[in-house]
Short mmCIF file of C-alpha atoms and ligand atoms in Angstrom, two decimals:
data_model
loop_
_atom_site.label_atom_id
_atom_site.label_comp_id
_atom_site.label_asym_id
_atom_site.label_seq_id
_atom_site.Cartn_x
_atom_site.Cartn_y
_atom_site.Cartn_z
CA MET L 1 -15.25 30.72 -20.43
CA ARG L 2 -13.89 28.71 -17.54
CA HIS L 3 -15.39 28.68 -14.04
CA ALA L 4 -13.75 27.11 -11.01
CA GLN L 5 -15.23 26.85 -7.54
CA VAL L 6 -13.76 25.26 -4.43
CA TYR L 7 -15.99 24.30 -1.48
CA ARG L 8 -14.95 23.40 2.01
CA TRP L 9 -17.04 20.79 3.83
CA GLN L 10 -17.25 19.03 7.16
CA ILE L 11 -19.32 15.95 7.99
CA PRO L 12 -19.75 14.52 11.52
CA MET L 13 -18.47 10.96 11.84
CA ASP L 14 -20.22 8.11 13.52
CA ALA L 15 -19.18 7.92 17.17
CA GLY L 16 -16.22 5.68 17.73
CA VAL L 17 -14.26 6.01 14.47
CA VAL L 18 -10.67 5.69 15.62
CA LEU L 19 -7.75 6.17 13.24
CA ARG L 20 -4.17 5.63 14.37
CA GLU L 21 -5.29 5.81 18.01
CA ARG L 22 -7.05 9.17 17.46
CA ARG L 23 -10.81 9.62 17.42
CA LEU L 24 -11.98 11.16 14.17
CA LYS L 25 -14.96 13.34 15.12
CA THR L 26 -15.48 14.98 11.75
CA ARG L 27 -14.29 14.35 8.21
CA ASP L 28 -13.14 17.57 6.58
CA GLY L 29 -12.26 18.22 2.98
CA LEU L 30 -12.68 20.22 -0.20
CA LEU L 31 -14.66 19.77 -3.38
CA VAL L 32 -13.58 21.37 -6.61
CA GLN L 33 -16.02 22.12 -9.43
CA LEU L 34 -14.69 23.00 -12.89
CA ARG L 35 -16.89 24.22 -15.73
CA GLN L 36 -16.06 24.95 -19.34
CA GLY L 37 -18.83 25.44 -21.90
CA ASP L 38 -21.42 22.75 -21.16
CA ALA L 39 -18.92 20.41 -19.53
CA GLU L 40 -18.52 20.05 -15.78
CA GLY L 41 -16.16 18.09 -13.56
CA TRP L 42 -16.00 17.52 -9.81
CA GLY L 43 -13.21 16.27 -7.60
CA GLU L 44 -12.70 15.67 -3.89
CA ILE L 45 -9.63 16.63 -1.91
CA SER L 46 -9.72 15.22 1.59
CA PRO L 47 -6.36 14.37 3.15
CA LEU L 48 -6.84 11.68 5.81
CA PRO L 49 -5.41 12.65 9.22
CA GLY L 50 -2.80 10.14 10.38
CA PHE L 51 -2.40 8.74 6.84
CA SER L 52 -1.85 11.70 4.49
CA GLU L 53 1.47 13.51 4.62
CA GLU L 54 -0.24 16.87 3.89
CA THR L 55 -2.73 18.78 6.04
CA LEU L 56 -6.06 20.10 4.75
CA GLU L 57 -4.72 23.68 5.05
CA GLN L 58 -1.76 22.83 2.80
CA ALA L 59 -4.03 21.08 0.31
CA GLN L 60 -6.41 24.07 0.32
CA THR L 61 -3.61 26.53 -0.49
CA ALA L 62 -2.44 24.35 -3.39
CA VAL L 63 -5.97 23.74 -4.74
CA LEU L 64 -6.94 27.42 -4.64
CA ALA L 65 -3.75 28.46 -6.46
CA TRP L 66 -4.32 25.76 -9.09
CA ALA L 67 -8.04 26.61 -9.53
CA ASN L 68 -7.32 30.33 -9.99
CA ALA L 69 -4.58 29.66 -12.55
CA TRP L 70 -6.82 27.21 -14.45
CA ARG L 71 -9.81 29.58 -14.43
CA ASP L 72 -7.59 32.33 -15.85
CA GLY L 73 -6.93 30.17 -18.90
CA GLY L 74 -3.69 28.53 -17.81
CA ASN L 75 -2.75 24.87 -17.90
CA PRO L 76 -1.06 24.60 -14.48
CA ASP L 77 0.79 21.45 -13.40
CA LEU L 78 -1.07 19.40 -10.80
CA PRO L 79 0.11 20.05 -7.22
CA GLN L 80 2.58 17.56 -5.70
CA LEU L 81 0.35 16.91 -2.66
CA PRO L 82 -1.33 13.53 -3.33
CA SER L 83 -4.87 14.46 -2.20
CA ALA L 84 -4.83 17.67 -4.26
CA ALA L 85 -3.41 15.93 -7.35
CA PHE L 86 -6.03 13.19 -7.07
CA GLY L 87 -9.06 15.48 -6.66
CA LEU L 88 -8.01 17.93 -9.36
CA SER L 89 -7.17 15.15 -11.82
CA CYS L 90 -10.63 13.60 -11.24
CA ALA L 91 -12.31 16.97 -11.89
CA LEU L 92 -10.33 17.35 -15.13
CA ALA L 93 -11.08 13.77 -16.15
CA GLU L 94 -14.83 14.34 -15.66
CA LEU L 95 -14.64 17.63 -17.52
CA HIS L 96 -12.98 15.93 -20.50
CA ASP L 97 -15.24 12.87 -20.25
CA GLU L 98 -12.27 10.60 -19.51
CA LEU L 99 -13.58 8.95 -16.35
CA PRO L 100 -16.04 6.24 -17.41
CA GLN L 101 -19.49 6.39 -15.77
CA ALA L 102 -19.86 2.65 -15.13
CA ALA L 103 -19.22 1.96 -11.46
CA ASP L 104 -18.57 -1.00 -9.18
CA TYR L 105 -20.82 -0.29 -6.18
CA ARG L 106 -20.18 -3.67 -4.60
CA ALA L 107 -18.05 -3.18 -1.54
CA ALA L 108 -16.40 -5.71 0.71
CA PRO L 109 -18.29 -5.09 4.00
CA LEU L 110 -15.99 -3.71 6.65
CA CYS L 111 -16.10 -5.08 10.20
CA THR L 112 -14.25 -3.19 12.89
CA GLY L 113 -15.93 -4.62 15.95
CA ASP L 114 -18.80 -7.01 16.40
CA PRO L 115 -18.70 -10.01 14.02
CA ASP L 116 -22.44 -10.60 14.59
CA GLU L 117 -23.24 -7.47 12.56
CA LEU L 118 -21.30 -8.94 9.68
CA PHE L 119 -23.38 -12.13 9.54
CA ALA L 120 -26.56 -10.29 8.58
CA VAL L 121 -24.81 -8.23 5.91
CA LEU L 122 -23.12 -11.28 4.40
CA GLU L 123 -26.35 -13.27 4.32
CA ALA L 124 -27.87 -10.57 2.13
CA MET L 125 -24.80 -10.19 -0.09
CA PRO L 126 -25.35 -11.50 -3.65
CA GLY L 127 -22.55 -13.27 -5.53
CA GLU L 128 -18.99 -13.40 -4.28
CA LYS L 129 -18.88 -13.12 -0.47
CA VAL L 130 -15.86 -11.08 0.59
CA ALA L 131 -15.57 -9.12 3.82
CA LYS L 132 -12.83 -7.11 5.47
CA VAL L 133 -12.10 -7.44 9.18
CA LYS L 134 -9.83 -5.14 11.19
CA VAL L 135 -7.45 -7.09 13.39
CA GLY L 136 -4.69 -5.99 15.75
CA LEU L 137 -6.97 -3.75 17.82
CA TRP L 138 -7.63 -6.45 20.44
CA GLU L 139 -5.79 -9.54 21.62
CA ALA L 140 -4.34 -11.53 18.72
CA VAL L 141 -6.01 -14.66 20.10
CA ARG L 142 -9.45 -13.01 19.96
CA ASP L 143 -8.78 -11.95 16.37
CA GLY L 144 -7.87 -15.54 15.48
CA MET L 145 -11.05 -16.84 17.04
CA VAL L 146 -13.25 -14.30 15.23
CA VAL L 147 -11.68 -15.22 11.89
CA ASN L 148 -12.16 -18.94 12.58
CA LEU L 149 -15.76 -18.40 13.61
CA LEU L 150 -16.65 -16.42 10.48
CA LEU L 151 -14.93 -18.83 8.08
CA GLU L 152 -16.50 -21.82 9.78
CA ALA L 153 -20.02 -20.33 9.76
CA ILE L 154 -20.04 -19.11 6.15
CA PRO L 155 -18.44 -21.72 3.88
CA ASP L 156 -18.24 -19.54 0.76
CA LEU L 157 -16.75 -16.54 2.57
CA GLN L 158 -13.34 -15.08 1.71
CA LEU L 159 -11.84 -12.70 4.26
CA ARG L 160 -9.55 -9.75 3.85
CA LEU L 161 -7.87 -8.78 7.11
CA ASP L 162 -6.03 -5.61 8.02
CA ALA L 163 -3.60 -5.34 10.93
CA ASN L 164 -2.17 -1.90 10.05
CA ARG L 165 1.28 -3.11 11.18
CA ALA L 166 0.05 -3.72 14.72
CA TRP L 167 1.78 -7.03 15.44
CA THR L 168 5.18 -8.15 16.60
CA PRO L 169 6.23 -11.45 14.98
CA LEU L 170 5.17 -13.23 18.18
CA LYS L 171 1.68 -11.71 18.20
CA ALA L 172 1.27 -12.51 14.51
CA GLN L 173 2.16 -16.14 15.28
CA GLN L 174 -0.35 -16.22 18.14
CA PHE L 175 -3.01 -15.05 15.72
CA ALA L 176 -2.10 -17.63 13.09
CA LYS L 177 -2.08 -20.43 15.65
CA TYR L 178 -5.78 -19.90 16.27
CA VAL L 179 -6.80 -20.03 12.62
CA ASP L 180 -7.52 -23.58 11.58
CA PRO L 181 -5.00 -24.49 8.80
CA GLN L 182 -7.85 -25.66 6.57
CA TYR L 183 -9.36 -22.14 6.64
CA ARG L 184 -6.13 -20.26 5.89
CA PRO L 185 -6.53 -20.36 2.08
CA ARG L 186 -9.84 -18.48 2.55
CA ILE L 187 -7.99 -15.53 4.03
CA ALA L 188 -7.64 -13.71 0.71
CA PHE L 189 -4.89 -11.66 2.34
CA ILE L 190 -3.94 -9.80 5.46
CA GLU L 191 -2.80 -6.20 4.99
CA GLU L 192 0.52 -5.35 6.67
CA PRO L 193 0.48 -7.81 9.60
CA CYS L 194 3.78 -6.69 11.17
CA ARG L 195 5.70 -3.53 11.90
CA THR L 196 8.34 -4.20 9.26
CA ARG L 197 7.99 -5.54 5.73
CA ASN L 198 10.52 -8.27 6.46
CA ASP L 199 8.54 -9.52 9.44
CA SER L 200 5.37 -9.51 7.32
CA ARG L 201 7.15 -11.49 4.58
CA ALA L 202 8.37 -14.04 7.15
CA PHE L 203 4.82 -14.34 8.55
CA ALA L 204 3.47 -15.16 5.07
CA GLN L 205 6.16 -17.79 4.49
CA GLN L 206 5.73 -19.43 7.91
CA THR L 207 1.93 -19.50 8.02
CA GLY L 208 0.93 -19.83 4.37
CA ILE L 209 -1.41 -16.82 4.88
CA ALA L 210 -1.12 -14.38 1.96
CA ILE L 211 -0.31 -10.74 2.69
CA ALA L 212 -1.01 -7.39 1.01
CA TRP L 213 0.90 -4.12 1.07
CA ASP L 214 -0.91 -0.91 1.98
CA GLU L 215 1.19 1.47 4.17
CA SER L 216 4.31 0.23 2.31
CA LEU L 217 3.17 1.86 -0.94
CA ARG L 218 3.88 5.26 0.61
CA GLU L 219 7.48 4.36 1.49
CA ALA L 220 10.24 5.69 -0.74
CA ASP L 221 11.92 2.32 -1.32
CA PHE L 222 8.72 0.44 -2.24
CA THR L 223 8.58 -1.29 -5.62
CA PHE L 224 5.84 -3.41 -7.22
CA THR L 225 7.59 -6.78 -7.24
CA ALA L 226 6.14 -10.29 -7.28
CA GLU L 227 7.23 -12.11 -4.11
CA PRO L 228 6.12 -15.39 -2.56
CA GLY L 229 3.15 -14.80 -0.26
CA VAL L 230 2.42 -11.28 -1.52
CA LYS L 231 -1.01 -11.43 -3.12
CA ALA L 232 -2.25 -7.85 -3.37
CA VAL L 233 -1.59 -4.15 -3.05
CA VAL L 234 -4.16 -1.76 -1.62
CA ILE L 235 -4.24 1.44 -3.65
CA LYS L 236 -5.81 4.43 -1.91
CA PRO L 237 -5.96 7.14 -4.58
CA THR L 238 -6.29 10.05 -2.11
CA LEU L 239 -2.93 8.97 -0.65
CA THR L 240 -1.41 8.13 -4.04
CA GLY L 241 -1.79 11.23 -6.23
CA SER L 242 -3.10 11.91 -9.71
CA LEU L 243 -5.39 9.56 -11.62
CA GLN L 244 -2.41 9.02 -13.94
CA LYS L 245 -0.28 7.83 -11.01
CA VAL L 246 -3.10 5.54 -9.84
CA ARG L 247 -3.28 4.02 -13.35
CA GLU L 248 0.50 3.52 -13.37
CA GLN L 249 0.42 1.77 -9.99
CA VAL L 250 -2.45 -0.52 -11.02
CA ALA L 251 -0.57 -1.37 -14.24
CA ALA L 252 2.69 -2.02 -12.32
CA ALA L 253 0.88 -4.39 -9.94
CA HIS L 254 -0.93 -6.24 -12.73
CA ALA L 255 2.32 -6.62 -14.71
CA GLN L 256 3.74 -8.52 -11.71
CA GLY L 257 0.62 -10.68 -11.28
CA ILE L 258 -0.34 -8.82 -8.10
CA THR L 259 -4.01 -8.00 -7.39
CA ALA L 260 -4.69 -4.26 -7.10
CA VAL L 261 -7.51 -3.31 -4.73
CA ILE L 262 -8.84 0.24 -5.10
CA SER L 263 -9.67 1.38 -1.60
CA SER L 264 -11.20 4.23 0.34
CA SER L 265 -9.42 6.86 2.42
CA ILE L 266 -12.82 7.62 3.99
CA GLU L 267 -13.89 10.04 1.27
CA SER L 268 -17.41 11.53 1.15
CA SER L 269 -20.03 9.88 -1.07
CA LEU L 270 -18.85 12.08 -3.97
CA GLY L 271 -15.29 10.76 -3.75
CA LEU L 272 -16.48 7.21 -3.06
CA THR L 273 -18.70 7.09 -6.17
CA GLN L 274 -15.69 8.24 -8.23
CA LEU L 275 -13.57 5.49 -6.64
CA ALA L 276 -16.30 2.99 -7.58
CA ARG L 277 -15.98 4.20 -11.20
CA ILE L 278 -12.18 4.02 -11.08
CA ALA L 279 -12.42 0.46 -9.72
CA ALA L 280 -14.86 -0.62 -12.47
CA TRP L 281 -12.51 0.90 -15.05
CA LEU L 282 -9.06 -0.16 -13.82
CA THR L 283 -9.67 -3.26 -11.67
CA PRO L 284 -12.88 -4.79 -13.08
CA ASP L 285 -12.12 -8.26 -11.68
CA THR L 286 -11.50 -7.17 -8.09
CA LEU L 287 -13.98 -6.12 -5.43
CA PRO L 288 -12.94 -2.64 -4.24
CA GLY L 289 -12.56 -1.71 -0.55
CA LEU L 290 -15.11 1.08 -0.36
CA ASP L 291 -17.40 0.23 2.57
CA THR L 292 -16.70 3.39 4.58
CA LEU L 293 -19.71 5.64 3.85
CA ASN L 294 -21.54 4.45 6.97
CA LEU L 295 -18.75 5.79 9.15
CA MET L 296 -20.18 9.22 8.27
CA GLN L 297 -23.50 10.84 9.14
CA ALA L 298 -24.26 12.36 5.73
CA GLN L 299 -23.58 12.07 2.00
CA LEU L 300 -22.32 14.90 -0.19
CA ILE L 301 -23.75 16.05 -3.59
CA ARG L 302 -23.80 12.58 -5.18
CA ARG L 303 -25.53 9.64 -3.59
CA TRP L 304 -24.19 6.14 -3.08
CA PRO L 305 -26.90 3.76 -4.38
CA ASN L 306 -29.35 2.63 -1.68
CA SER L 307 -27.71 4.61 1.12
CA GLN L 308 -30.28 5.99 3.55
CA LEU L 309 -27.99 8.78 4.80
CA PRO L 310 -29.15 12.37 4.16
CA CYS L 311 -27.38 14.08 1.25
CA LEU L 312 -25.98 17.64 1.52
CA SER L 313 -26.28 19.82 -1.57
CA CYS L 314 -23.66 22.32 -2.71
CA GLU L 315 -25.83 25.22 -1.47
CA SER L 316 -25.04 24.09 2.08
CA LEU L 317 -21.26 24.36 1.53
CA ASP L 318 -18.87 27.32 1.96
CA PRO L 319 -17.50 28.54 -1.40
CA LEU L 320 -13.87 29.65 -1.13
CA VAL L 321 -13.43 31.35 -4.51
O1 164 H 401 -10.02 -1.06 2.50
C1 164 H 401 -11.23 -1.05 2.81
O2 164 H 401 -11.99 -2.01 2.57
C2 164 H 401 -11.84 0.13 3.50
C3 164 H 401 -10.89 1.22 3.89
C4 164 H 401 -10.04 0.90 5.09
O3 164 H 401 -10.08 -0.18 5.62
C5 164 H 401 -9.15 1.92 5.59
C6 164 H 401 -9.24 3.19 5.12
C7 164 H 401 -8.49 4.22 5.70
C8 164 H 401 -7.72 3.99 6.80
C9 164 H 401 -7.70 2.71 7.50
O4 164 H 401 -8.44 2.74 8.67
C10 164 H 401 -8.16 1.54 6.64
C11 164 H 401 -6.91 0.83 6.10
O5 164 H 401 -5.87 0.87 6.77
O6 164 H 401 -6.91 0.23 5.04
MG1 MG H 402 -4.91 -1.10 5.31
#
C-alpha cells in the first residue's frame, strides 16, 4: 500500500529579510510525505519568490497531480518545475534509502548587515573559518572597507562575497580599490559581481579576485566550463531540479576543476537538513552555504542541530490530500 500526503506551510520571517528589493514577510511552501510498507520519505517544495521561475500555486498543482498518480500505483515522471522535481526526488530518495544520513551541518555564517555580529560567530567557529558577506546593497566603498576590516582582524578567515549582479564595472572597480591587494587571495570568491557575465569575467581578470556563478546557472546558454578567475558554482537545488540533475551539475563542475557549493534557497529546517546531507554526500570537501535558518522564526518537523527556534510538528500543518 502506498500513502502520499502533501502539507502546505507558512513560517513568519525575521523582520527585514529583503530579496530582490522585496520584503519577504513569510516563507511559504509544501512538504510531501510518501509511505510504502515501513519506508517513509519526505521532501520540501518551496519555490523562492524572485528567484524561482514557478509560483507556489503552480508547484502545488504539479505536486498534487504527481502524488495522486504515485499513490495510485503509478510511476509518474517528475514534474518539470525545479522546486517540485527537487522535493519529490528527495522524498523518493529517502523512501528508497538512497539519500545518505550523514550530514554536513557546518555552515558558512551569513552576514547581511552588521559585521560586528560576525566577529562573535567566527570566534566560536571551530576549524576552517569561512563566512559569506552580502555586498552591493550599500555603497561599494563601504563594502570594500567591511571586507578589509574583517580580513585584517581575523587572519585565518576566508570570505565568500555575493553581489547578486548589483554592480556596474565602475562600482565593482571602486569596491576592489578598497580591498588591500594582500587580502584579495583570501576572498574565496565573489558571486556574480556584475550585471553581465562578461563584465564579471573582466572584473576577475583585472582585480585577481576569483568569482563564482550563481544566477548564471539558470540561464539557457550556461555551461560548466573552466575559465580563468572562475573558482566556483553555487548550486541551489530548489532552483535546479531533481536530485539527479543536482548530481549531474556537481559532477560537471568537478570535471572542470570548479568547486561546487551546495546552497540554500531559504528552505525550512526540513529542507535545510536534507541539503546538509546532500552536501556531505556530493561535495564533502566544501563548506555548504546553508546559514539561512535564522532568517525564519520557526523550524519544521526536523530540527537543525543546536537551533533554539521552536519546531512545528506535522499536526500543525494543513493536509491537502
Ligand atoms: O549561499 C549561502 O551561503 C546562503 C544562501 C544565500 O546567500 C542566498 C539564498 C537565496 C537567495 C539569495 O538571497 C542568496 C544568494 O543569492 O545566494
Ligand atoms: Mg548568490
